[in-house]
Short mmCIF file of C-alpha atoms in Angstrom, two decimals:
data_model
loop_
_atom_site.label_atom_id
_atom_site.label_comp_id
_atom_site.label_asym_id
_atom_site.label_seq_id
_atom_site.Cartn_x
_atom_site.Cartn_y
_atom_site.Cartn_z
CA MET L 30 -50.94 212.90 94.93
CA ASP L 31 -48.58 213.43 97.96
CA GLU L 32 -45.67 211.67 98.14
CA GLU L 33 -45.20 210.98 101.55
CA TYR L 34 -46.95 209.40 103.94
CA ASP L 35 -46.64 208.30 107.97
CA VAL L 36 -48.54 204.55 107.23
CA ILE L 37 -48.77 202.38 103.98
CA VAL L 38 -51.88 200.06 104.42
CA LEU L 39 -51.65 197.18 101.74
CA GLY L 40 -54.97 195.20 101.43
CA THR L 41 -58.59 196.80 102.12
CA GLY L 42 -59.80 193.91 103.73
CA LEU L 43 -61.95 193.99 107.22
CA LYS L 44 -58.60 194.10 109.47
CA GLU L 45 -56.62 196.86 107.34
CA CYS L 46 -59.79 198.74 106.82
CA ILE L 47 -60.09 199.30 110.81
CA LEU L 48 -56.38 199.40 111.38
CA SER L 49 -56.61 202.38 108.69
CA GLY L 50 -59.54 203.82 110.28
CA LEU L 51 -57.39 203.72 113.78
CA LEU L 52 -54.74 205.20 112.44
CA SER L 53 -56.26 208.20 110.61
CA VAL L 54 -58.02 209.05 113.60
CA ASP L 55 -54.93 209.34 115.55
CA GLY L 56 -53.73 212.21 113.01
CA LEU L 57 -51.71 209.65 110.65
CA LYS L 58 -51.44 210.29 107.18
CA VAL L 59 -52.67 207.11 105.38
CA LEU L 60 -51.89 205.39 101.60
CA HIS L 61 -53.95 202.26 101.13
CA MET L 62 -53.53 200.35 98.55
CA ASP L 63 -55.20 196.84 97.32
CA ARG L 64 -53.94 194.60 94.44
CA ASN L 65 -57.89 193.65 93.54
CA ASP L 66 -59.72 196.34 91.55
CA TYR L 67 -62.41 196.59 94.31
CA TYR L 68 -62.98 196.91 98.34
CA GLY L 69 -62.89 194.13 101.21
CA GLY L 70 -60.33 191.66 99.76
CA GLU L 71 -61.04 188.32 101.22
CA SER L 72 -63.85 189.96 103.88
CA THR L 73 -66.20 191.33 100.85
CA SER L 74 -69.81 190.55 100.46
CA LEU L 75 -70.82 188.72 96.67
CA ASN L 76 -74.30 189.44 95.37
CA LEU L 77 -76.01 186.33 93.66
CA ASN L 78 -74.60 186.47 90.49
CA GLN L 79 -70.50 187.25 91.49
CA LEU L 80 -71.05 183.97 94.24
CA TRP L 81 -72.29 181.93 91.23
CA LYS L 82 -69.40 183.19 89.14
CA ARG L 83 -66.96 182.15 91.96
CA PHE L 84 -68.23 179.12 92.52
CA ARG L 85 -69.88 177.43 89.77
CA GLY L 86 -67.80 179.16 86.59
CA SER L 87 -71.42 180.82 85.44
CA ASP L 88 -73.16 184.29 86.13
CA THR L 89 -76.51 182.98 85.71
CA PRO L 90 -77.96 181.45 88.86
CA PRO L 91 -81.39 179.40 88.67
CA GLU L 92 -84.39 182.27 88.83
CA LYS L 93 -86.23 180.12 91.55
CA LEU L 94 -82.93 182.03 94.01
CA GLY L 95 -84.62 185.50 93.27
CA SER L 96 -83.02 188.68 92.59
CA SER L 97 -78.93 188.55 92.58
CA ARG L 98 -78.69 192.27 93.73
CA ASP L 99 -81.21 190.97 96.76
CA TYR L 100 -78.05 188.66 98.29
CA ASN L 101 -74.93 189.87 100.36
CA VAL L 102 -73.15 186.86 100.95
CA ASP L 103 -69.86 187.52 103.24
CA MET L 104 -66.96 185.45 102.16
CA ILE L 105 -65.69 185.50 105.98
CA PRO L 106 -68.95 185.65 108.12
CA LYS L 107 -68.94 186.83 111.65
CA PHE L 108 -70.66 188.10 114.10
CA MET L 109 -69.70 191.06 116.58
CA MET L 110 -70.24 191.08 120.32
CA ALA L 111 -72.14 193.36 121.60
CA ASN L 112 -70.13 194.68 124.18
CA GLY L 113 -66.87 193.50 122.34
CA ALA L 114 -64.01 194.94 121.09
CA LEU L 115 -64.48 195.77 117.43
CA VAL L 116 -68.22 197.47 118.54
CA ARG L 117 -65.82 199.74 120.62
CA VAL L 118 -63.47 200.53 117.71
CA LEU L 119 -66.53 201.58 115.14
CA ILE L 120 -67.70 204.20 118.46
CA HIS L 121 -64.44 204.92 119.01
CA THR L 122 -63.82 206.00 115.52
CA ASP L 123 -67.17 207.45 115.18
CA VAL L 124 -67.85 204.74 111.74
CA THR L 125 -71.02 203.67 113.52
CA LYS L 126 -72.89 207.10 111.49
CA TYR L 127 -72.05 205.02 108.30
CA LEU L 128 -73.17 201.55 109.46
CA ASN L 129 -76.84 200.42 110.71
CA PHE L 130 -76.94 197.05 112.72
CA LYS L 131 -79.37 194.68 113.98
CA ALA L 132 -79.52 192.44 116.94
CA VAL L 133 -79.06 188.52 116.59
CA ASP L 134 -81.60 186.58 117.24
CA GLY L 135 -79.81 183.32 119.13
CA SER L 136 -76.76 181.73 120.23
CA TYR L 137 -76.57 178.07 120.16
CA VAL L 138 -74.33 175.31 120.76
CA TYR L 139 -74.39 171.78 120.02
CA ASN L 140 -74.16 169.04 122.88
CA LYS L 141 -74.92 165.27 122.54
CA GLY L 142 -76.49 164.92 119.13
CA LYS L 143 -78.58 168.45 119.78
CA ILE L 144 -78.60 171.79 119.90
CA TYR L 145 -79.21 173.97 123.01
CA LYS L 146 -79.77 177.77 123.55
CA VAL L 147 -76.40 178.82 125.40
CA PRO L 148 -77.42 180.16 129.01
CA ALA L 149 -74.95 182.36 129.86
CA THR L 150 -76.64 184.15 133.35
CA ASP L 151 -77.50 182.58 136.73
CA VAL L 152 -81.19 182.97 135.55
CA GLU L 153 -80.43 181.04 132.00
CA ALA L 154 -78.76 178.40 133.57
CA LEU L 155 -81.78 177.71 135.84
CA LYS L 156 -83.98 177.32 132.54
CA SER L 157 -81.64 175.65 130.51
CA THR L 158 -82.33 172.35 129.34
CA LEU L 159 -78.85 171.45 128.61
CA MET L 160 -78.34 170.39 132.07
CA GLY L 161 -79.51 168.86 135.00
CA LEU L 162 -81.25 170.05 137.94
CA PHE L 163 -77.90 169.93 140.32
CA GLU L 164 -75.83 170.80 137.79
CA LYS L 165 -78.15 173.99 137.23
CA ARG L 166 -77.62 175.22 140.81
CA ARG L 167 -73.99 174.62 140.44
CA ALA L 168 -73.54 176.55 136.95
CA ARG L 169 -75.88 179.13 138.54
CA LYS L 170 -73.09 179.51 141.44
CA PHE L 171 -70.85 180.07 138.71
CA PHE L 172 -72.18 182.45 136.63
CA ILE L 173 -73.05 184.78 140.11
CA TYR L 174 -69.31 184.67 140.59
CA VAL L 175 -68.48 185.59 136.88
CA GLN L 176 -71.25 188.45 137.01
CA ASP L 177 -70.21 190.16 140.23
CA TYR L 178 -66.62 189.64 139.74
CA GLU L 179 -64.54 192.71 139.50
CA GLU L 180 -61.15 192.90 139.31
CA SER L 181 -60.40 196.19 141.16
CA ASP L 182 -62.37 194.78 143.99
CA PRO L 183 -61.02 191.87 146.13
CA LYS L 184 -64.15 191.49 147.84
CA SER L 185 -65.62 189.66 144.56
CA HIS L 186 -63.03 187.46 144.28
CA GLU L 187 -63.53 184.85 146.37
CA GLY L 188 -60.02 183.81 147.37
CA LEU L 189 -59.58 183.36 143.96
CA ASP L 190 -56.56 185.69 142.48
CA LEU L 191 -57.17 184.62 138.70
CA ASN L 192 -53.79 185.56 137.72
CA LYS L 193 -52.52 182.60 139.97
CA VAL L 194 -54.93 179.86 139.34
CA THR L 195 -55.73 178.29 136.06
CA ALA L 196 -59.52 177.92 134.56
CA ARG L 197 -59.65 174.53 135.57
CA ASP L 198 -58.98 175.26 139.28
CA VAL L 199 -62.15 177.70 139.12
CA ILE L 200 -64.41 175.48 137.05
CA SER L 201 -63.23 172.82 140.00
CA LYS L 202 -64.26 175.30 142.52
CA TYR L 203 -67.88 174.87 141.48
CA GLY L 204 -67.58 171.14 140.83
CA LEU L 205 -69.23 171.59 136.72
CA GLU L 206 -69.73 168.38 134.93
CA ASP L 207 -67.58 167.99 131.63
CA ASP L 208 -70.36 168.79 129.02
CA THR L 209 -70.84 172.43 130.66
CA VAL L 210 -67.04 173.03 130.80
CA ASP L 211 -67.20 172.41 127.14
CA PHE L 212 -69.78 174.69 126.68
CA ILE L 213 -69.11 177.49 128.62
CA GLY L 214 -65.31 177.29 127.34
CA HIS L 215 -66.04 177.66 123.90
CA ALA L 216 -69.71 178.82 123.32
CA LEU L 217 -69.68 181.40 126.01
CA ALA L 218 -65.92 182.06 126.47
CA LEU L 219 -65.16 181.02 122.99
CA HIS L 220 -62.05 179.09 123.34
CA LYS L 221 -60.78 177.69 120.04
CA ASP L 222 -59.62 174.40 122.19
CA ASP L 223 -59.22 173.31 125.15
CA SER L 224 -55.42 175.13 126.40
CA TYR L 225 -57.31 177.66 128.21
CA LEU L 226 -58.10 175.37 131.00
CA ASP L 227 -54.24 174.99 132.07
CA GLN L 228 -53.74 178.85 131.49
CA PRO L 229 -54.25 181.69 134.61
CA ALA L 230 -57.69 181.95 134.87
CA THR L 231 -58.44 185.70 134.41
CA ASP L 232 -58.81 185.58 130.34
CA PHE L 233 -61.46 183.12 130.93
CA VAL L 234 -63.38 184.55 133.44
CA LYS L 235 -63.50 187.83 131.96
CA ARG L 236 -64.49 186.41 128.14
CA VAL L 237 -67.48 184.74 130.11
CA LYS L 238 -68.18 188.07 131.60
CA LEU L 239 -67.95 190.02 128.32
CA TYR L 240 -70.58 187.29 126.24
CA ALA L 241 -73.01 188.29 129.55
CA GLU L 242 -72.69 191.74 129.52
CA SER L 243 -73.08 191.73 125.33
CA LEU L 244 -76.51 189.73 125.91
CA ALA L 245 -77.62 192.07 128.30
CA ARG L 246 -77.17 194.87 125.82
CA PHE L 247 -79.95 194.86 123.71
CA ALA L 248 -81.81 191.89 125.80
CA GLY L 249 -81.81 189.39 123.10
CA GLY L 250 -81.51 186.15 122.49
CA SER L 251 -77.94 186.37 122.01
CA PRO L 252 -75.06 188.68 122.65
CA TYR L 253 -74.11 189.49 118.84
CA ILE L 254 -74.86 192.09 116.47
CA TYR L 255 -74.44 191.99 113.02
CA PRO L 256 -74.54 194.76 110.31
CA LEU L 257 -77.78 195.05 107.86
CA TYR L 258 -76.85 194.14 104.37
CA GLY L 259 -73.74 192.30 105.57
CA LEU L 260 -70.07 192.77 106.06
CA GLY L 261 -69.32 194.27 103.19
CA GLU L 262 -70.31 197.86 104.51
CA LEU L 263 -67.39 197.40 106.89
CA PRO L 264 -64.53 198.12 104.70
CA GLN L 265 -66.56 200.81 102.96
CA ALA L 266 -67.29 202.22 106.21
CA PHE L 267 -63.82 202.88 107.16
CA ALA L 268 -62.78 203.65 103.54
CA ARG L 269 -65.25 207.02 104.23
CA LEU L 270 -63.67 207.42 107.75
CA SER L 271 -59.85 207.34 106.56
CA ALA L 272 -61.05 209.51 103.52
CA VAL L 273 -62.60 212.18 105.84
CA TYR L 274 -58.86 212.21 107.95
CA GLY L 275 -57.09 212.95 104.31
CA GLY L 276 -56.34 209.04 103.68
CA THR L 277 -55.61 207.72 100.23
CA TYR L 278 -57.30 204.88 98.47
CA MET L 279 -55.01 202.83 95.43
CA LEU L 280 -56.60 199.73 93.86
CA SER L 281 -55.14 197.46 92.03
CA LYS L 282 -51.10 197.19 94.06
CA PRO L 283 -49.21 194.45 94.93
CA GLU L 284 -49.20 192.13 97.94
CA CYS L 285 -46.59 191.10 100.65
CA LYS L 286 -45.56 187.54 101.21
CA VAL L 287 -46.61 185.35 104.33
CA LYS L 288 -46.62 181.89 105.39
CA LYS L 289 -49.06 179.04 105.68
CA VAL L 290 -49.91 177.82 108.60
CA GLY L 291 -53.38 176.16 108.28
CA LYS L 292 -56.35 175.75 105.99
CA VAL L 293 -59.67 176.60 106.63
CA ALA L 294 -63.07 174.33 105.20
CA ARG L 295 -66.37 175.76 104.53
CA ALA L 296 -69.66 175.32 103.08
CA ILE L 297 -72.23 178.33 102.25
CA CYS L 298 -75.48 176.98 102.02
CA ILE L 299 -78.80 178.89 100.44
CA MET L 300 -81.64 177.46 102.50
CA SER L 301 -85.73 178.47 102.50
CA HIS L 302 -85.89 177.89 106.25
CA PRO L 303 -83.77 178.75 109.39
CA ILE L 304 -81.70 176.04 111.05
CA PRO L 305 -83.64 173.78 112.63
CA HIS L 306 -84.06 173.71 116.50
CA THR L 307 -82.85 177.28 117.08
CA HIS L 308 -86.49 178.63 117.73
CA ASP L 309 -86.92 179.62 114.43
CA ALA L 310 -83.88 182.33 114.25
CA HIS L 311 -83.30 184.82 111.60
CA SER L 312 -79.96 185.42 112.62
CA VAL L 313 -77.74 182.76 114.34
CA GLN L 314 -74.44 181.02 115.87
CA VAL L 315 -74.14 177.66 116.57
CA ILE L 316 -71.29 176.03 117.92
CA LEU L 317 -70.02 172.71 118.06
CA PRO L 318 -66.99 172.13 120.38
CA GLN L 319 -64.56 169.81 119.01
CA LYS L 320 -65.00 167.32 121.75
CA GLN L 321 -68.47 166.63 120.93
CA LEU L 322 -67.61 165.80 117.52
CA GLY L 323 -64.40 164.07 118.44
CA ARG L 324 -61.91 166.88 116.34
CA LYS L 325 -59.29 168.78 117.32
CA SER L 326 -60.92 171.99 116.31
CA ASP L 327 -64.54 173.08 116.92
CA MET L 328 -67.23 173.64 114.31
CA TYR L 329 -69.19 176.61 113.64
CA LEU L 330 -72.83 176.89 111.94
CA PHE L 331 -73.49 180.77 110.79
CA CYS L 332 -77.01 181.66 109.71
CA CYS L 333 -78.61 185.13 108.75
CA SER L 334 -81.29 185.83 106.15
CA TYR L 335 -83.75 188.99 104.72
CA ALA L 336 -83.81 190.23 108.16
CA HIS L 337 -80.18 191.35 107.48
CA ASN L 338 -80.89 192.22 104.02
CA VAL L 339 -78.76 189.64 102.91
CA ALA L 340 -80.73 187.88 101.01
CA PRO L 341 -84.62 187.71 99.38
CA LYS L 342 -87.82 187.56 101.26
CA GLY L 343 -87.81 183.71 102.66
CA LYS L 344 -84.46 182.82 101.87
CA PHE L 345 -81.16 182.06 104.50
CA ILE L 346 -77.48 182.11 104.34
CA ALA L 347 -75.77 179.42 106.21
CA PHE L 348 -71.67 178.93 106.47
CA VAL L 349 -70.40 175.88 108.24
CA THR L 350 -67.03 176.40 109.06
CA THR L 351 -63.83 174.80 111.16
CA GLU L 352 -59.91 174.36 110.72
CA ALA L 353 -59.72 172.02 108.28
CA GLU L 354 -57.89 168.53 109.42
CA THR L 355 -58.45 166.92 106.00
CA ASP L 356 -58.31 167.64 102.32
CA ASN L 357 -62.19 166.61 101.98
CA PRO L 358 -64.62 169.36 103.51
CA GLU L 359 -67.68 167.71 102.00
CA ALA L 360 -67.13 164.85 104.72
CA GLU L 361 -65.32 166.97 107.18
CA LEU L 362 -68.41 169.28 107.51
CA LYS L 363 -70.87 166.38 107.23
CA SER L 364 -71.46 166.65 110.91
CA GLY L 365 -72.61 170.25 110.67
CA ILE L 366 -74.33 170.63 107.21
CA GLU L 367 -76.57 167.30 108.83
CA LEU L 368 -78.01 169.93 111.26
CA LEU L 369 -79.16 172.65 108.70
CA GLY L 370 -81.86 170.51 107.04
CA PRO L 371 -82.49 170.72 103.33
CA VAL L 372 -80.30 173.19 101.56
CA ASP L 373 -81.54 174.60 97.94
CA GLU L 374 -77.91 174.95 96.98
CA ILE L 375 -74.53 174.52 98.58
CA PHE L 376 -70.82 175.31 97.84
CA PHE L 377 -67.71 173.96 99.05
CA ASP L 378 -64.48 175.72 99.75
CA THR L 379 -61.33 176.15 101.37
CA TYR L 380 -58.77 178.47 101.82
CA ASP L 381 -55.26 178.76 103.42
CA ARG L 382 -54.40 180.81 106.47
CA TYR L 383 -51.09 182.81 106.65
CA GLU L 384 -49.14 184.47 109.17
CA PRO L 385 -46.22 187.35 108.36
CA THR L 386 -42.74 185.77 108.17
CA ASN L 387 -41.13 189.38 108.54
CA GLN L 388 -39.42 190.71 111.76
CA SER L 389 -42.15 194.28 111.95
CA SER L 390 -39.28 195.80 114.52
CA ALA L 391 -36.45 195.54 111.81
CA ASP L 392 -38.30 196.73 108.68
CA ASN L 393 -41.46 198.59 110.03
CA CYS L 394 -43.67 196.00 108.10
CA PHE L 395 -46.81 194.82 110.10
CA ILE L 396 -48.66 192.40 108.17
CA SER L 397 -51.71 190.74 109.43
CA THR L 398 -52.73 187.17 109.83
CA SER L 399 -55.55 185.25 107.93
CA TYR L 400 -58.96 185.07 108.75
CA ASP L 401 -59.84 181.71 111.44
CA ALA L 402 -62.73 179.70 110.80
CA THR L 403 -64.80 181.46 114.27
CA THR L 404 -68.22 183.02 113.36
CA HIS L 405 -67.27 185.91 115.72
CA PHE L 406 -64.88 188.69 115.60
CA GLU L 407 -63.13 188.32 118.92
CA SER L 408 -59.87 186.83 117.63
CA THR L 409 -60.00 189.11 114.71
CA VAL L 410 -59.82 192.54 116.72
CA LYS L 411 -57.42 191.05 118.71
CA ASP L 412 -55.19 190.93 115.55
CA VAL L 413 -55.98 194.18 115.03
CA ILE L 414 -55.61 195.89 118.10
CA SER L 415 -52.28 194.54 118.44
CA MET L 416 -50.89 195.47 115.15
CA TYR L 417 -52.11 199.39 116.22
CA SER L 418 -49.96 198.96 119.16
CA GLN L 419 -46.66 197.65 117.50
CA ILE L 420 -47.25 200.75 115.04
CA THR L 421 -47.89 203.44 117.27
CA GLY L 422 -46.28 202.37 120.53
CA LYS L 423 -49.95 203.37 122.40
CA THR L 424 -52.24 201.08 124.03
CA LEU L 425 -55.77 201.60 122.49
CA ASP L 426 -57.98 203.05 124.86
CA LEU L 427 -61.41 201.72 124.23
CA THR L 428 -63.02 202.37 128.07
CA MET L 429 -66.01 204.67 126.27
CA ASP L 430 -69.21 204.63 126.94
CA LEU L 431 -71.33 202.28 124.39
CA SER L 432 -74.18 204.28 124.37
CA ALA L 433 -73.31 205.15 120.48
CA ALA L 434 -73.46 201.46 119.94
CA GLY L 435 -77.22 201.39 120.88
CA ALA L 436 -77.83 203.94 118.81
CA ALA L 437 -76.79 202.50 115.27
CA ALA L 438 -78.35 199.27 116.25
CA GLU L 439 -82.02 198.07 115.92
CA GLY L 440 -83.78 195.72 118.61
#
């Protein structure tokens, strides 16, 4: 083994593997180590025997659930925005050649006790049952503004400087009702709370635009894609990529120290049916905005099935996740679990979220934050790209042609 490396990466979770891949492609010599004797860290995927052993203390699940090897249950389940940063990173690193993706069937939002498809364009706004007639017209005008908005074209700005006006100001211009603002801010722009309303509107508008552009990529029912056989394929693909560029992997090595900043509560459910009221979608995300539940944090439903090769034929894997506000995940997740219908098996779990305590500029040690409760990759990739820029002093250029993503994805 070589004794000198440009970068040492600790942990083979998804964030670390993406970062390792980016640095390897940049020509840096990477040593990648993990305290575990397997790849994936907290973002690994488990077969049914492993899932049973982790949560029930035995590796002999009921035969009625099917073959263990047919299950690939993600411990940190997240969908990818089809036009988002992670897909661009996959193309930039050419790791797409190791993976196959499939479009996710649906994207939904919870509103006043019911589940609705998320409208993301002017056409969808007019069809949506989420809004009344006059609100549909107002929403349609807002979506047209977002779709037409180009940062470099002042004519598309409609007199608004998004670096100066707030998201609340933009919303007020179109007279949108509170419930509409709720689903746009949380289910389209994917903000985790309402603090975005009083911040410059640039980020808000770009997020909504990204959602609509991603929705259009595969002309499906959602803006998301997801790898066949689950997310456990991603760390392995990046490990292969790093090896191609001369990276070295070592398992069973020590970890770094961090501070606890929160806790995620989750329920993992095995079901024999899709989530009700999602048009029988085999893969779907449902966002429950905080105000709809009287909470400080949004709640997320994630569902995948045998259609993505993560469960046997006829079986569905659903997750309910949120930032924990109590020490009772069963009670805290109840409103989300009730939307699932009957479940065959359910596992409750919590895990702590951590942030680094060191000063990276002083010790050249760069530590990623823990995975949050969201069921999409937007915040995850933002952390990785930030670390890349701190380490290299460069801005990662992801403005490439996205056609390569289509080649790796099935409709």
